[in-house]
PDB file of C-alpha atoms in Angstrom:
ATOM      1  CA  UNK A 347      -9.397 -21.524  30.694  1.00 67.00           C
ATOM      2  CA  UNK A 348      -9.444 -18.563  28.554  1.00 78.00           C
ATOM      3  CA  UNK A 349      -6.034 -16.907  30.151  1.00 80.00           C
ATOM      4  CA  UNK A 350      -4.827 -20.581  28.777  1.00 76.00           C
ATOM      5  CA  UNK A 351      -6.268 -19.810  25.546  1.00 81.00           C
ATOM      6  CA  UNK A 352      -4.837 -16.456  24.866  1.00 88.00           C
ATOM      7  CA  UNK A 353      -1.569 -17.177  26.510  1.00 84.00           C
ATOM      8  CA  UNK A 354      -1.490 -20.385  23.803  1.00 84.00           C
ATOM      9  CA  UNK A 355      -2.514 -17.833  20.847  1.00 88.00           C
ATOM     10  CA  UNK A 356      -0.020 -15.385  21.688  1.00 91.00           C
ATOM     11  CA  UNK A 357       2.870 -18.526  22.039  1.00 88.00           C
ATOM     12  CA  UNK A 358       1.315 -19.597  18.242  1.00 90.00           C
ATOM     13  CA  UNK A 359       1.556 -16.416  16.882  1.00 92.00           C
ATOM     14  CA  UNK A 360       5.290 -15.684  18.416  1.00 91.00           C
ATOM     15  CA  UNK A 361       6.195 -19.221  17.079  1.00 90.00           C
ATOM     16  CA  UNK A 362       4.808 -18.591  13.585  1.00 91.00           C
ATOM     17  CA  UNK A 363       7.311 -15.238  13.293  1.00 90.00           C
ATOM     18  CA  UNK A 364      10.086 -17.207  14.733  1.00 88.00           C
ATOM     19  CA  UNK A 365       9.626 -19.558  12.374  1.00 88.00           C
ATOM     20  CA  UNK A 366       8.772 -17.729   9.012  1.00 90.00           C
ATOM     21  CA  UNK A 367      10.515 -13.992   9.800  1.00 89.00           C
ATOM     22  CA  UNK A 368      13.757 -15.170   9.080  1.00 88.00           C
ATOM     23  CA  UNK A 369      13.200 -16.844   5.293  1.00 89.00           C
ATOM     24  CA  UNK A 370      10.632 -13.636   4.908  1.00 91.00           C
ATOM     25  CA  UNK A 371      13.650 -11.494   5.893  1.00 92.00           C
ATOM     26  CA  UNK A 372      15.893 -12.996   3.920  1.00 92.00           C
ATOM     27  CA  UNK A 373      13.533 -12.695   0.718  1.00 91.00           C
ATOM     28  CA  UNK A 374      12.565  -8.870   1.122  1.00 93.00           C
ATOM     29  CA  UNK A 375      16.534  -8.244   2.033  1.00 94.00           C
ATOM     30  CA  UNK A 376      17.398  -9.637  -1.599  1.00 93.00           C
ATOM     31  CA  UNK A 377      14.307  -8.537  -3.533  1.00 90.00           C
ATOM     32  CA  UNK A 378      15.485  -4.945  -2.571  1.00 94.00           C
ATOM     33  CA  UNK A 379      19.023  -6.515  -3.807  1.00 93.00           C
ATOM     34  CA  UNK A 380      17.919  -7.731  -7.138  1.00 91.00           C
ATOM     35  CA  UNK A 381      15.509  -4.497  -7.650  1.00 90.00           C
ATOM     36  CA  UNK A 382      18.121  -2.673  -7.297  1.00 93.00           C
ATOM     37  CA  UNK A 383      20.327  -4.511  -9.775  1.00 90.00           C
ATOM     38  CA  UNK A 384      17.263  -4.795 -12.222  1.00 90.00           C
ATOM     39  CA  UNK A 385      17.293  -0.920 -12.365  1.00 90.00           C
ATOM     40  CA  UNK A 386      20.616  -0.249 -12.417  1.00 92.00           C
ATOM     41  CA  UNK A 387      21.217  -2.945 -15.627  1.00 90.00           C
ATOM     42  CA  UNK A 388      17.939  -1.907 -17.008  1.00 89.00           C
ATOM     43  CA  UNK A 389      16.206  -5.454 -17.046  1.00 85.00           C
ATOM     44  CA  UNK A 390      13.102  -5.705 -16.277  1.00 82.00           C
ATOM     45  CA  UNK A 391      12.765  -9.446 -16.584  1.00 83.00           C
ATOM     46  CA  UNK A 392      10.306 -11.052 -13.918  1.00 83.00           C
ATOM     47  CA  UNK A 393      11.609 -14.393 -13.799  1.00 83.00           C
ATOM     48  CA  UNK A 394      15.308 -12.623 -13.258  1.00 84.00           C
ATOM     49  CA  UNK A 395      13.951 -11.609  -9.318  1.00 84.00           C
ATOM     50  CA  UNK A 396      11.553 -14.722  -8.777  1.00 88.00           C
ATOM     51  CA  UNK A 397      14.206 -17.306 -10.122  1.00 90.00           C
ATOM     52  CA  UNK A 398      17.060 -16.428  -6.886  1.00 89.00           C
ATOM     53  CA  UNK A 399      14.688 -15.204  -4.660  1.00 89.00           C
ATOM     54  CA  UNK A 400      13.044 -18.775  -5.361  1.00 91.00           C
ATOM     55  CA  UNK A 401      16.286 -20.407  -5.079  1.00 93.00           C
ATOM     56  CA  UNK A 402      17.668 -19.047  -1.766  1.00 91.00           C
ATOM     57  CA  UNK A 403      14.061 -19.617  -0.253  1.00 90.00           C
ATOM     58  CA  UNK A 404      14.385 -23.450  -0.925  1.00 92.00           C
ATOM     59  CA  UNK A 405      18.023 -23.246   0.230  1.00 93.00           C
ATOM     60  CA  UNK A 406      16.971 -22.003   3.530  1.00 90.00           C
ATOM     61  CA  UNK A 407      14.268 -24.789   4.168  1.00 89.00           C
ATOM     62  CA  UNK A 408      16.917 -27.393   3.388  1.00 92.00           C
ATOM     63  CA  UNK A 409      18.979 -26.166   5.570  1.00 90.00           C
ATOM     64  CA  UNK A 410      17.315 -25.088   8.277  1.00 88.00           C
ATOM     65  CA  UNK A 411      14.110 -27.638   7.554  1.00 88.00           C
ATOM     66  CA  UNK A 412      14.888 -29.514  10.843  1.00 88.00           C
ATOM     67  CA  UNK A 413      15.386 -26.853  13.406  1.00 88.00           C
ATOM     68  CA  UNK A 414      12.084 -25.703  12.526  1.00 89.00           C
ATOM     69  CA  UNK A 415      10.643 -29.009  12.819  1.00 91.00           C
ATOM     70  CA  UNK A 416      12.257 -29.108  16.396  1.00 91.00           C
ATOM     71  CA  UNK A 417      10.457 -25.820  17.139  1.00 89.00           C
ATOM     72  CA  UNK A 418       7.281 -26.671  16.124  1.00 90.00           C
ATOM     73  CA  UNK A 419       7.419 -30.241  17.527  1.00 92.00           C
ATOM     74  CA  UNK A 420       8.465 -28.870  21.289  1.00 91.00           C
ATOM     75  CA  UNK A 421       5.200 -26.019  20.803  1.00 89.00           C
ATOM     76  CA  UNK A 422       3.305 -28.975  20.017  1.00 89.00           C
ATOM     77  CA  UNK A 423       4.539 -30.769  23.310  1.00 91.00           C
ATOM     78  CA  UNK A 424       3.982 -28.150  25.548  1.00 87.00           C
ATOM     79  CA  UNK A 425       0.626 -26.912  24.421  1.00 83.00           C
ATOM     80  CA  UNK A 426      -0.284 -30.633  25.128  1.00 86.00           C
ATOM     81  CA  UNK A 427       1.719 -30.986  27.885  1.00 87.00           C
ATOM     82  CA  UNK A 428      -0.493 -27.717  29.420  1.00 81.00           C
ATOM     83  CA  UNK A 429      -3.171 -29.093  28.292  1.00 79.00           C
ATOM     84  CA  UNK A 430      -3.563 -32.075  30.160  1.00 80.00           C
ATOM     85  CA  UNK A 431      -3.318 -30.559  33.522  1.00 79.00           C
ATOM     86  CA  UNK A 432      -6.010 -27.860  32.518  1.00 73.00           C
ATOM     87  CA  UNK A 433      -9.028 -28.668  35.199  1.00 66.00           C
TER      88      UNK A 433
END
């Protein structure tokens, strides 16, 4: 039972960075982009590095909204799936 339970935490937490490392990639890749940018044009405006970073964030969960649903859905199967034949 518990080899179950840690072998289902460690699945949760690999799902949970396959899941959010990409979009969390994607933000720190172009925060260092827009930093940069902000220093080299000398503006220091907060909304100019939330407003794209925002953007291409929401971008990314339209687009790739459904294959995360599909990864989340099939954990959900198969941690149920394991479940039921637990003794």
């Amino acid at each position: 039972m518990t080899d179950f339970i840690f072998s289902w935490f460690r699945s949760s937490v690999l799902q949970i960075l396959i899941i959010v490392g990409p979009v969390l990639l994607v933000a720190l890749v172009l925060g260092i982009i827009i930093s940069i940018l902000q220093v080299l044009t000398q503006i220091h405006d907060p909304s100019v590095a939330f407003v794209p970073k925002f953007l291409v964030i929401m971008l990314l969960v339209l687009f790739f909204g459904g294959t995360v649903v599909n990864v989340m859905v099939r954990f959900f199967n198969g941690v149920v799936s394991a479940w039921q034949t637990l003794p």
